[in-house]
Amino acid sequence: MLVLATVGFLVNFWAWALISPLGSAYRDRLDLTGFQQSVLVAVPVIVGSLGRIPVGALTDRIGARVMFPVVSLLTVLPVLFIGLVAESFASLIVGGFFLGLGGTTFAIGVPLVNAWYPPARRGTALGLFGIGMGGTAISAFTTVRLTDNLGAEAPFLIVAGVLVLYAAVAAALLRDAPNRTLPQGSFLARTWATAKLPATGQLSFLYAVGFGGFVAFSVYLPTYLGNAFDLTPEDAAFRTAGFVVLAVAMRPVGGALSDRIGAIPVLVVSFLGITVLAALAALELPLMPIGTIAFLGLAALLGASSGATFAVVGRLAPPEKVGAVTGLVGAAGGLGGFVPPLVMGAVYDRLGDYSLGLALLAVVSLGAALFTRGPVARSARGDARDEPHRT
């Protein structure tokens, strides 16, 4: 079930990230401003983020066995629309809006995996599930090359076929855990009750910084590298893919370390490291070697912090609300990835460089480290004291 969930997450994230590597091509073809280009690559992010709230709640109610194949098939429609129909900025925005559906599968996989694993192994299991983020790396590695070699429609047709194949396999083989707890009450009542949980707000902020930072870089790094360092689209996409691969590889490491030494130390160290490296990147030193070291370090720490955050979700969320909590926290993470590209685009249009945007990341990460060390650590200690009284 972990493998099926991870593959489903990966192929849907592959679809979710199809627009980003082509951002420069769309800019040149449609004569877009820096801000318009940022909006184009960010729209799937915000829809995929906010959509996690109802999708997570629906997964709690009807199960991942139904949700994974249904969402995968629905994602085929915007993939084909963008690849075969969309020709203008407005039509690409419409297609990107519905393409965001692919990003909601995160809120399907987490409750599925969480229900299959005992608490002591959930950090590692959810970290491994996070490898599905690598779908963005596949997109970064292949989209531009497929477009150049096989035509503009090729990446979209291939992804659509993979989604259909996965939906068929998932419908045949995927199973929900037999002991999963079904929620009670209406969607709105359950969502409001979930939003009021202290853990929901705390973890939403941490995930907005950690996973949001990953999403922001994965969708905007090709644009940043092209504008700041004059890299070709293919070179920028290749380097972005390396960033994504490292972040994806570190997510299970963050989860496993959380099982071994606790999530709080992992989060504090990660956010402090992000603070230092973002400040270094803000200096916009030459890409080789200092800039590359800074961005690869950011990739590793953003991935580790994302894995550690969901290790805490698996521990603090009530079993019947894991999907709902995941939806809200995942939405916050995606929204954290939606805002930075817009900020970076606006900063670049106004100032001609990105230093201010990267400096803001350093400030926010420092705040996240202090917040983790304070309120989040106190909540985790309180949960540990309550653990013997749980059934």
mmCIF file of C-alpha atoms in Angstrom:
data_model
loop_
_atom_site.group_PDB
_atom_site.id
_atom_site.type_symbol
_atom_site.label_atom_id
_atom_site.label_comp_id
_atom_site.label_asym_id
_atom_site.label_seq_id
_atom_site.Cartn_x
_atom_site.Cartn_y
_atom_site.Cartn_z
ATOM 1 C CA MET A 1 0.000 0.000 0.000
ATOM 2 C CA LEU A 2 2.912 2.352 0.729
ATOM 3 C CA VAL A 3 4.349 1.710 -2.737
ATOM 4 C CA LEU A 4 0.996 2.252 -4.451
ATOM 5 C CA ALA A 5 0.392 5.465 -2.525
ATOM 6 C CA THR A 6 3.888 6.752 -3.308
ATOM 7 C CA VAL A 7 3.566 5.992 -7.015
ATOM 8 C CA GLY A 8 0.163 7.699 -7.103
ATOM 9 C CA PHE A 9 1.590 10.753 -5.375
ATOM 10 C CA LEU A 10 4.546 10.794 -7.788
ATOM 11 C CA VAL A 11 2.604 10.573 -11.060
ATOM 12 C CA ASN A 12 0.066 13.183 -9.963
ATOM 13 C CA PHE A 13 2.855 15.519 -8.839
ATOM 14 C CA TRP A 14 4.490 14.955 -12.213
ATOM 15 C CA ALA A 15 1.300 16.256 -13.810
ATOM 16 C CA TRP A 16 1.035 19.073 -11.263
ATOM 17 C CA ALA A 17 4.498 20.366 -12.232
ATOM 18 C CA LEU A 18 4.188 20.280 -16.024
ATOM 19 C CA ILE A 19 3.864 24.052 -16.530
ATOM 20 C CA SER A 20 6.874 25.148 -14.481
ATOM 21 C CA PRO A 21 9.719 23.887 -16.754
ATOM 22 C CA LEU A 22 8.032 25.579 -19.718
ATOM 23 C CA GLY A 23 7.702 28.947 -17.967
ATOM 24 C CA SER A 24 10.460 30.576 -20.013
ATOM 25 C CA ALA A 25 9.033 29.214 -23.263
ATOM 26 C CA TYR A 26 5.572 30.549 -22.415
ATOM 27 C CA ARG A 27 7.138 33.902 -21.460
ATOM 28 C CA ASP A 28 8.857 34.231 -24.825
ATOM 29 C CA ARG A 29 5.927 32.932 -26.858
ATOM 30 C CA LEU A 30 3.255 35.037 -25.156
ATOM 31 C CA ASP A 31 5.444 38.049 -24.239
ATOM 32 C CA LEU A 32 4.702 37.738 -20.517
ATOM 33 C CA THR A 33 6.018 40.001 -17.767
ATOM 34 C CA GLY A 34 7.950 38.532 -14.845
ATOM 35 C CA PHE A 35 4.858 38.756 -12.657
ATOM 36 C CA GLN A 36 2.617 37.076 -15.266
ATOM 37 C CA GLN A 37 5.114 34.251 -15.563
ATOM 38 C CA SER A 38 5.072 33.867 -11.781
ATOM 39 C CA VAL A 39 1.270 33.733 -11.767
ATOM 40 C CA LEU A 40 1.275 31.093 -14.507
ATOM 41 C CA VAL A 41 3.546 28.697 -12.609
ATOM 42 C CA ALA A 42 1.905 29.450 -9.244
ATOM 43 C CA VAL A 43 -1.780 28.901 -10.110
ATOM 44 C CA PRO A 44 -1.610 25.063 -9.998
ATOM 45 C CA VAL A 45 0.101 25.396 -6.620
ATOM 46 C CA ILE A 46 -2.671 27.385 -4.937
ATOM 47 C CA VAL A 47 -5.455 25.191 -6.323
ATOM 48 C CA GLY A 48 -3.601 22.010 -5.428
ATOM 49 C CA SER A 49 -3.099 23.443 -1.954
ATOM 50 C CA LEU A 50 -6.612 24.611 -1.131
ATOM 51 C CA GLY A 51 -8.061 21.515 -2.780
ATOM 52 C CA ARG A 52 -6.311 19.357 -0.191
ATOM 53 C CA ILE A 53 -8.817 20.478 2.442
ATOM 54 C CA PRO A 54 -11.929 18.868 0.889
ATOM 55 C CA VAL A 55 -9.917 16.017 -0.618
ATOM 56 C CA GLY A 56 -8.413 15.141 2.781
ATOM 57 C CA ALA A 57 -11.837 15.241 4.412
ATOM 58 C CA LEU A 58 -13.314 13.080 1.632
ATOM 59 C CA THR A 59 -10.475 10.591 2.069
ATOM 60 C CA ASP A 60 -11.314 10.279 5.770
ATOM 61 C CA ARG A 61 -14.929 9.601 4.765
ATOM 62 C CA ILE A 62 -14.752 7.323 1.697
ATOM 63 C CA GLY A 63 -11.155 6.108 1.696
ATOM 64 C CA ALA A 64 -8.084 6.356 -0.508
ATOM 65 C CA ARG A 65 -9.133 3.270 -2.489
ATOM 66 C CA VAL A 66 -11.762 5.412 -4.215
ATOM 67 C CA MET A 67 -10.062 8.786 -4.102
ATOM 68 C CA PHE A 68 -6.722 7.902 -5.704
ATOM 69 C CA PRO A 69 -8.102 6.521 -9.003
ATOM 70 C CA VAL A 70 -10.845 9.169 -9.238
ATOM 71 C CA VAL A 71 -8.516 12.134 -8.726
ATOM 72 C CA SER A 72 -5.915 10.637 -11.079
ATOM 73 C CA LEU A 73 -8.476 10.292 -13.871
ATOM 74 C CA LEU A 74 -9.839 13.792 -13.320
ATOM 75 C CA THR A 75 -6.303 15.207 -13.559
ATOM 76 C CA VAL A 76 -6.014 13.766 -17.081
ATOM 77 C CA LEU A 77 -8.493 16.382 -18.344
ATOM 78 C CA PRO A 78 -6.481 19.549 -17.582
ATOM 79 C CA VAL A 79 -3.272 17.818 -18.697
ATOM 80 C CA LEU A 80 -4.760 17.226 -22.139
ATOM 81 C CA PHE A 81 -6.353 20.692 -22.241
ATOM 82 C CA ILE A 82 -3.020 22.444 -21.606
ATOM 83 C CA GLY A 83 -1.107 20.209 -23.999
ATOM 84 C CA LEU A 84 -3.575 20.170 -26.883
ATOM 85 C CA VAL A 85 -5.904 23.172 -26.582
ATOM 86 C CA ALA A 86 -4.506 26.078 -24.542
ATOM 87 C CA GLU A 87 -2.869 28.773 -26.684
ATOM 88 C CA SER A 88 -3.236 32.011 -24.673
ATOM 89 C CA PHE A 89 -2.264 33.248 -21.224
ATOM 90 C CA ALA A 90 -5.912 33.150 -20.130
ATOM 91 C CA SER A 91 -6.442 29.568 -21.319
ATOM 92 C CA LEU A 92 -3.212 28.444 -19.645
ATOM 93 C CA ILE A 93 -4.434 29.985 -16.369
ATOM 94 C CA VAL A 94 -7.697 28.044 -16.695
ATOM 95 C CA GLY A 95 -5.832 24.831 -17.448
ATOM 96 C CA GLY A 96 -3.384 25.446 -14.605
ATOM 97 C CA PHE A 97 -6.287 26.030 -12.223
ATOM 98 C CA PHE A 98 -7.685 22.553 -12.845
ATOM 99 C CA LEU A 99 -4.210 21.020 -13.089
ATOM 100 C CA GLY A 100 -3.924 21.867 -9.396
ATOM 101 C CA LEU A 101 -6.112 18.833 -8.731
ATOM 102 C CA GLY A 102 -3.025 16.644 -9.097
ATOM 103 C CA GLY A 103 -1.458 18.354 -6.107
ATOM 104 C CA THR A 104 -4.309 17.280 -3.825
ATOM 105 C CA THR A 105 -3.241 13.626 -3.854
ATOM 106 C CA PHE A 106 -0.892 14.348 -0.973
ATOM 107 C CA ALA A 107 -3.969 14.559 1.275
ATOM 108 C CA ILE A 108 -5.078 11.145 0.004
ATOM 109 C CA GLY A 109 -1.824 9.311 0.603
ATOM 110 C CA VAL A 110 -0.978 10.524 4.105
ATOM 111 C CA PRO A 111 -4.111 9.144 5.846
ATOM 112 C CA LEU A 112 -3.781 5.905 3.855
ATOM 113 C CA VAL A 113 -0.167 5.364 4.929
ATOM 114 C CA ASN A 114 -0.811 6.605 8.467
ATOM 115 C CA ALA A 115 -3.575 4.021 8.965
ATOM 116 C CA TRP A 116 -1.378 1.130 7.806
ATOM 117 C CA TYR A 117 1.576 1.847 10.159
ATOM 118 C CA PRO A 118 1.982 1.918 13.958
ATOM 119 C CA PRO A 119 3.017 5.237 15.564
ATOM 120 C CA ALA A 120 6.656 4.214 16.030
ATOM 121 C CA ARG A 121 7.107 3.714 12.266
ATOM 122 C CA ARG A 122 4.915 6.469 10.862
ATOM 123 C CA GLY A 123 7.690 9.033 10.553
ATOM 124 C CA THR A 124 9.731 6.719 8.365
ATOM 125 C CA ALA A 125 6.708 5.520 6.379
ATOM 126 C CA LEU A 126 5.418 9.027 5.708
ATOM 127 C CA GLY A 127 8.937 10.137 4.812
ATOM 128 C CA LEU A 128 9.135 7.360 2.236
ATOM 129 C CA PHE A 129 5.721 8.347 0.928
ATOM 130 C CA GLY A 130 7.152 11.850 0.502
ATOM 131 C CA ILE A 131 9.444 10.477 -2.209
ATOM 132 C CA GLY A 132 6.405 11.072 -4.400
ATOM 133 C CA MET A 133 7.469 14.719 -4.442
ATOM 134 C CA GLY A 134 9.981 13.453 -6.982
ATOM 135 C CA GLY A 135 7.261 13.802 -9.602
ATOM 136 C CA THR A 136 8.375 17.412 -9.882
ATOM 137 C CA ALA A 137 11.909 16.206 -10.598
ATOM 138 C CA ILE A 138 10.651 13.936 -13.362
ATOM 139 C CA SER A 139 8.878 16.917 -14.877
ATOM 140 C CA ALA A 140 11.975 19.089 -14.583
ATOM 141 C CA PHE A 141 14.192 16.402 -16.171
ATOM 142 C CA THR A 142 11.874 15.458 -19.033
ATOM 143 C CA THR A 143 9.409 18.192 -19.996
ATOM 144 C CA VAL A 144 11.745 20.510 -21.911
ATOM 145 C CA ARG A 145 13.621 17.622 -23.546
ATOM 146 C CA LEU A 146 10.411 15.878 -24.631
ATOM 147 C CA THR A 147 9.088 19.164 -26.010
ATOM 148 C CA ASP A 148 12.293 19.817 -27.974
ATOM 149 C CA ASN A 149 12.658 16.278 -29.310
ATOM 150 C CA LEU A 150 9.075 15.041 -29.787
ATOM 151 C CA GLY A 151 6.921 18.147 -29.970
ATOM 152 C CA ALA A 152 5.008 20.415 -27.612
ATOM 153 C CA GLU A 153 2.239 17.868 -27.005
ATOM 154 C CA ALA A 154 4.524 14.960 -26.071
ATOM 155 C CA PRO A 155 4.986 15.483 -22.300
ATOM 156 C CA PHE A 156 1.271 16.049 -21.796
ATOM 157 C CA LEU A 157 0.221 12.964 -23.771
ATOM 158 C CA ILE A 158 2.743 10.794 -21.911
ATOM 159 C CA VAL A 159 1.623 12.037 -18.489
ATOM 160 C CA ALA A 160 -2.036 11.540 -19.379
ATOM 161 C CA GLY A 161 -1.317 7.930 -20.354
ATOM 162 C CA VAL A 162 0.631 7.287 -17.127
ATOM 163 C CA LEU A 163 -2.241 8.715 -15.043
ATOM 164 C CA VAL A 164 -4.786 6.465 -16.743
ATOM 165 C CA LEU A 165 -2.551 3.431 -16.206
ATOM 166 C CA TYR A 166 -2.048 4.263 -12.532
ATOM 167 C CA ALA A 167 -5.777 4.792 -11.999
ATOM 168 C CA ALA A 168 -6.465 1.306 -13.369
ATOM 169 C CA VAL A 169 -3.806 -0.307 -11.152
ATOM 170 C CA ALA A 170 -4.971 1.593 -8.075
ATOM 171 C CA ALA A 171 -8.598 0.630 -8.648
ATOM 172 C CA ALA A 172 -7.566 -3.022 -8.835
ATOM 173 C CA LEU A 173 -5.016 -3.251 -6.010
ATOM 174 C CA LEU A 174 -5.320 -0.362 -3.548
ATOM 175 C CA ARG A 175 -6.911 -1.122 -0.171
ATOM 176 C CA ASP A 176 -7.689 0.990 2.878
ATOM 177 C CA ALA A 177 -6.476 -0.249 6.258
ATOM 178 C CA PRO A 178 -9.125 -2.528 7.795
ATOM 179 C CA ASN A 179 -8.937 -0.763 11.153
ATOM 180 C CA ARG A 180 -9.183 2.827 9.894
ATOM 181 C CA THR A 181 -11.442 5.069 11.962
ATOM 182 C CA LEU A 182 -14.389 6.656 10.148
ATOM 183 C CA PRO A 183 -15.214 10.291 11.006
ATOM 184 C CA GLN A 184 -18.588 11.480 12.257
ATOM 185 C CA GLY A 185 -20.508 14.642 11.399
ATOM 186 C CA SER A 186 -20.661 16.956 8.390
ATOM 187 C CA PHE A 187 -17.713 18.130 6.336
ATOM 188 C CA LEU A 188 -17.973 21.714 7.588
ATOM 189 C CA ALA A 189 -18.297 20.673 11.228
ATOM 190 C CA ARG A 190 -15.333 18.302 10.969
ATOM 191 C CA THR A 191 -13.200 20.853 9.136
ATOM 192 C CA TRP A 192 -13.953 23.530 11.741
ATOM 193 C CA ALA A 193 -13.203 21.115 14.582
ATOM 194 C CA THR A 194 -9.941 20.154 12.896
ATOM 195 C CA ALA A 195 -8.961 23.780 12.322
ATOM 196 C CA LYS A 196 -9.391 24.473 16.045
ATOM 197 C CA LEU A 197 -6.876 21.800 17.060
ATOM 198 C CA PRO A 198 -3.688 23.518 18.326
ATOM 199 C CA ALA A 199 -1.545 21.084 16.352
ATOM 200 C CA THR A 200 -3.239 22.085 13.089
ATOM 201 C CA GLY A 201 -2.241 25.735 13.302
ATOM 202 C CA GLN A 202 1.259 25.028 14.568
ATOM 203 C CA LEU A 203 2.079 22.424 11.953
ATOM 204 C CA SER A 204 0.470 24.472 9.182
ATOM 205 C CA PHE A 205 2.982 27.254 9.793
ATOM 206 C CA LEU A 206 5.954 24.882 9.860
ATOM 207 C CA TYR A 207 4.840 23.121 6.691
ATOM 208 C CA ALA A 208 4.206 26.443 4.958
ATOM 209 C CA VAL A 209 7.873 27.264 5.517
ATOM 210 C CA GLY A 210 9.405 23.825 4.856
ATOM 211 C CA PHE A 211 7.285 22.283 2.124
ATOM 212 C CA GLY A 212 6.219 25.699 0.876
ATOM 213 C CA GLY A 213 9.860 26.580 0.356
ATOM 214 C CA PHE A 214 10.383 23.348 -1.568
ATOM 215 C CA VAL A 215 7.351 23.964 -3.787
ATOM 216 C CA ALA A 216 8.352 27.570 -4.415
ATOM 217 C CA PHE A 217 11.848 26.600 -5.519
ATOM 218 C CA SER A 218 10.653 23.626 -7.568
ATOM 219 C CA VAL A 219 8.275 25.795 -9.619
ATOM 220 C CA TYR A 220 10.256 29.046 -9.709
ATOM 221 C CA LEU A 221 13.893 27.962 -9.735
ATOM 222 C CA PRO A 222 13.995 27.578 -13.548
ATOM 223 C CA THR A 223 12.795 31.172 -13.885
ATOM 224 C CA TYR A 224 15.189 32.411 -11.185
ATOM 225 C CA LEU A 225 18.220 30.693 -12.701
ATOM 226 C CA GLY A 226 17.379 31.981 -16.154
ATOM 227 C CA ASN A 227 16.879 35.573 -15.056
ATOM 228 C CA ALA A 228 19.626 35.811 -12.416
ATOM 229 C CA PHE A 229 22.353 33.739 -14.087
ATOM 230 C CA ASP A 230 21.344 33.685 -17.793
ATOM 231 C CA LEU A 231 21.087 29.896 -17.918
ATOM 232 C CA THR A 232 19.342 28.232 -20.837
ATOM 233 C CA PRO A 233 15.907 26.690 -20.126
ATOM 234 C CA GLU A 234 17.332 23.162 -20.413
ATOM 235 C CA ASP A 235 20.264 23.910 -18.086
ATOM 236 C CA ALA A 236 17.966 25.617 -15.565
ATOM 237 C CA ALA A 237 15.518 22.698 -15.683
ATOM 238 C CA PHE A 238 18.343 20.192 -15.168
ATOM 239 C CA ARG A 239 19.656 22.061 -12.115
ATOM 240 C CA THR A 240 16.131 22.369 -10.731
ATOM 241 C CA ALA A 241 15.715 18.631 -11.097
ATOM 242 C CA GLY A 242 18.873 18.121 -9.028
ATOM 243 C CA PHE A 243 17.448 20.413 -6.344
ATOM 244 C CA VAL A 244 14.193 18.456 -6.292
ATOM 245 C CA VAL A 245 15.893 15.042 -6.202
ATOM 246 C CA LEU A 246 17.983 16.021 -3.185
ATOM 247 C CA ALA A 247 14.956 17.472 -1.355
ATOM 248 C CA VAL A 248 12.950 14.335 -2.087
ATOM 249 C CA ALA A 249 15.775 12.075 -0.903
ATOM 250 C CA MET A 250 16.037 13.999 2.369
ATOM 251 C CA ARG A 251 12.345 13.804 3.191
ATOM 252 C CA PRO A 252 12.467 10.152 4.367
ATOM 253 C CA VAL A 253 15.719 10.978 6.162
ATOM 254 C CA GLY A 254 13.873 13.685 8.088
ATOM 255 C CA GLY A 255 11.093 11.239 8.932
ATOM 256 C CA ALA A 256 13.483 8.487 10.031
ATOM 257 C CA LEU A 257 15.521 10.888 12.186
ATOM 258 C CA SER A 258 12.275 12.041 13.776
ATOM 259 C CA ASP A 259 11.447 8.447 14.743
ATOM 260 C CA ARG A 260 14.943 8.052 16.204
ATOM 261 C CA ILE A 261 15.729 11.347 17.971
ATOM 262 C CA GLY A 262 12.457 13.267 17.821
ATOM 263 C CA ALA A 263 10.962 15.641 15.282
ATOM 264 C CA ILE A 264 11.571 18.840 17.255
ATOM 265 C CA PRO A 265 15.406 18.732 17.096
ATOM 266 C CA VAL A 266 15.254 17.855 13.398
ATOM 267 C CA LEU A 267 12.964 20.799 12.689
ATOM 268 C CA VAL A 268 14.980 23.305 14.725
ATOM 269 C CA VAL A 269 18.276 22.357 13.077
ATOM 270 C CA SER A 270 16.676 22.363 9.622
ATOM 271 C CA PHE A 271 15.136 25.810 9.972
ATOM 272 C CA LEU A 272 18.315 27.312 11.416
ATOM 273 C CA GLY A 273 20.279 25.881 8.504
ATOM 274 C CA ILE A 274 17.743 27.270 6.014
ATOM 275 C CA THR A 275 18.161 30.689 7.642
ATOM 276 C CA VAL A 276 21.924 30.677 7.088
ATOM 277 C CA LEU A 277 21.801 29.326 3.536
ATOM 278 C CA ALA A 278 18.984 31.633 2.399
ATOM 279 C CA ALA A 279 20.990 34.606 3.678
ATOM 280 C CA LEU A 280 24.000 33.307 1.731
ATOM 281 C CA ALA A 281 21.909 32.885 -1.430
ATOM 282 C CA ALA A 282 20.582 36.436 -1.008
ATOM 283 C CA LEU A 283 24.111 37.715 -1.664
ATOM 284 C CA GLU A 284 23.744 36.359 -5.229
ATOM 285 C CA LEU A 285 27.345 35.206 -5.400
ATOM 286 C CA PRO A 286 28.545 33.278 -8.476
ATOM 287 C CA LEU A 287 26.572 30.102 -9.070
ATOM 288 C CA MET A 288 29.730 27.985 -8.991
ATOM 289 C CA PRO A 289 30.545 26.985 -6.366
ATOM 290 C CA ILE A 290 28.932 29.120 -3.603
ATOM 291 C CA GLY A 291 25.479 29.531 -5.142
ATOM 292 C CA THR A 292 25.199 25.843 -5.943
ATOM 293 C CA ILE A 293 26.266 24.834 -2.423
ATOM 294 C CA ALA A 294 23.692 27.209 -0.930
ATOM 295 C CA PHE A 295 20.816 25.921 -3.054
ATOM 296 C CA LEU A 296 21.668 22.251 -2.604
ATOM 297 C CA GLY A 297 21.885 22.814 1.142
ATOM 298 C CA LEU A 298 18.486 24.495 1.052
ATOM 299 C CA ALA A 299 17.092 21.507 -0.852
ATOM 300 C CA ALA A 300 18.372 19.042 1.743
ATOM 301 C CA LEU A 301 17.068 21.002 4.735
ATOM 302 C CA LEU A 302 13.688 21.845 3.197
ATOM 303 C CA GLY A 303 13.181 18.151 2.421
ATOM 304 C CA ALA A 304 14.203 17.042 5.914
ATOM 305 C CA SER A 305 11.924 19.605 7.577
ATOM 306 C CA SER A 306 8.957 18.445 5.474
ATOM 307 C CA GLY A 307 9.482 14.837 6.537
ATOM 308 C CA ALA A 308 9.842 15.831 10.190
ATOM 309 C CA THR A 309 6.670 17.940 10.120
ATOM 310 C CA PHE A 310 4.514 15.020 9.054
ATOM 311 C CA ALA A 311 6.128 12.791 11.618
ATOM 312 C CA VAL A 312 4.551 15.194 14.119
ATOM 313 C CA VAL A 313 1.198 15.112 12.276
ATOM 314 C CA GLY A 314 1.081 11.323 12.540
ATOM 315 C CA ARG A 315 1.641 11.611 16.291
ATOM 316 C CA LEU A 316 -0.556 14.555 17.283
ATOM 317 C CA ALA A 317 -3.578 14.186 14.987
ATOM 318 C CA PRO A 318 -6.519 12.040 16.203
ATOM 319 C CA PRO A 319 -6.725 8.900 14.024
ATOM 320 C CA GLU A 320 -10.140 9.778 12.571
ATOM 321 C CA LYS A 321 -8.907 13.269 11.624
ATOM 322 C CA VAL A 322 -5.560 12.494 10.028
ATOM 323 C CA GLY A 323 -6.928 13.157 6.543
ATOM 324 C CA ALA A 324 -8.571 16.408 7.612
ATOM 325 C CA VAL A 325 -5.455 17.593 9.454
ATOM 326 C CA THR A 326 -3.330 16.577 6.482
ATOM 327 C CA GLY A 327 -5.633 18.543 4.191
ATOM 328 C CA LEU A 328 -5.324 21.726 6.227
ATOM 329 C CA VAL A 329 -1.600 21.379 6.895
ATOM 330 C CA GLY A 330 -0.956 20.364 3.301
ATOM 331 C CA ALA A 331 -2.980 23.344 2.085
ATOM 332 C CA ALA A 332 -0.849 25.630 4.221
ATOM 333 C CA GLY A 333 2.287 24.051 2.769
ATOM 334 C CA GLY A 334 1.079 24.576 -0.759
ATOM 335 C CA LEU A 335 0.030 28.155 -0.035
ATOM 336 C CA GLY A 336 3.510 28.666 1.358
ATOM 337 C CA GLY A 337 4.726 27.667 -2.088
ATOM 338 C CA PHE A 338 2.255 29.923 -3.900
ATOM 339 C CA VAL A 339 3.249 33.237 -2.335
ATOM 340 C CA PRO A 340 7.071 33.254 -2.837
ATOM 341 C CA PRO A 341 7.013 33.029 -6.668
ATOM 342 C CA LEU A 342 4.679 36.013 -6.754
ATOM 343 C CA VAL A 343 6.922 37.918 -4.363
ATOM 344 C CA MET A 344 10.029 36.973 -6.315
ATOM 345 C CA GLY A 345 8.444 38.026 -9.614
ATOM 346 C CA ALA A 346 7.304 41.361 -8.184
ATOM 347 C CA VAL A 347 10.712 41.993 -6.568
ATOM 348 C CA TYR A 348 12.505 41.218 -9.826
ATOM 349 C CA ASP A 349 10.211 43.480 -11.849
ATOM 350 C CA ARG A 350 10.789 46.344 -9.387
ATOM 351 C CA LEU A 351 14.455 45.923 -8.373
ATOM 352 C CA GLY A 352 16.017 43.799 -11.105
ATOM 353 C CA ASP A 353 17.333 41.120 -8.711
ATOM 354 C CA TYR A 354 16.048 38.593 -6.170
ATOM 355 C CA SER A 355 18.092 39.399 -3.057
ATOM 356 C CA LEU A 356 15.188 40.823 -1.051
ATOM 357 C CA GLY A 357 13.034 37.752 -1.648
ATOM 358 C CA LEU A 358 15.749 35.377 -0.439
ATOM 359 C CA ALA A 359 16.431 37.574 2.586
ATOM 360 C CA LEU A 360 12.744 37.306 3.512
ATOM 361 C CA LEU A 361 13.065 33.514 3.420
ATOM 362 C CA ALA A 362 15.940 33.744 5.907
ATOM 363 C CA VAL A 363 13.850 35.858 8.297
ATOM 364 C CA VAL A 364 10.811 33.569 8.074
ATOM 365 C CA SER A 365 12.956 30.451 8.629
ATOM 366 C CA LEU A 366 14.488 31.944 11.748
ATOM 367 C CA GLY A 367 10.977 32.606 13.040
ATOM 368 C CA ALA A 368 10.032 28.994 12.292
ATOM 369 C CA ALA A 369 13.025 27.700 14.286
ATOM 370 C CA LEU A 370 12.058 29.809 17.314
ATOM 371 C CA PHE A 371 8.399 28.800 17.007
ATOM 372 C CA THR A 372 9.359 25.122 16.862
ATOM 373 C CA ARG A 373 11.579 25.446 19.907
ATOM 374 C CA GLY A 374 8.738 27.117 21.839
ATOM 375 C CA PRO A 375 5.013 26.367 21.267
ATOM 376 C CA VAL A 376 5.459 23.272 19.089
ATOM 377 C CA ALA A 377 7.913 21.665 21.525
ATOM 378 C CA ARG A 378 5.512 22.300 24.417
ATOM 379 C CA SER A 379 2.636 20.680 22.484
ATOM 380 C CA ALA A 380 4.787 17.639 21.693
ATOM 381 C CA ARG A 381 5.765 17.231 25.360
ATOM 382 C CA GLY A 382 2.106 17.458 26.359
ATOM 383 C CA ASP A 383 1.199 14.769 23.844
ATOM 384 C CA ALA A 384 3.901 12.495 25.220
ATOM 385 C CA ARG A 385 2.442 12.838 28.730
ATOM 386 C CA ASP A 386 -1.033 11.991 27.405
ATOM 387 C CA GLU A 387 0.107 8.964 25.398
ATOM 388 C CA PRO A 388 -0.393 6.321 28.156
ATOM 389 C CA HIS A 389 -4.050 7.327 28.482
ATOM 390 C CA ARG A 390 -4.865 6.815 24.789
ATOM 391 C CA THR A 391 -6.588 3.729 23.438
#
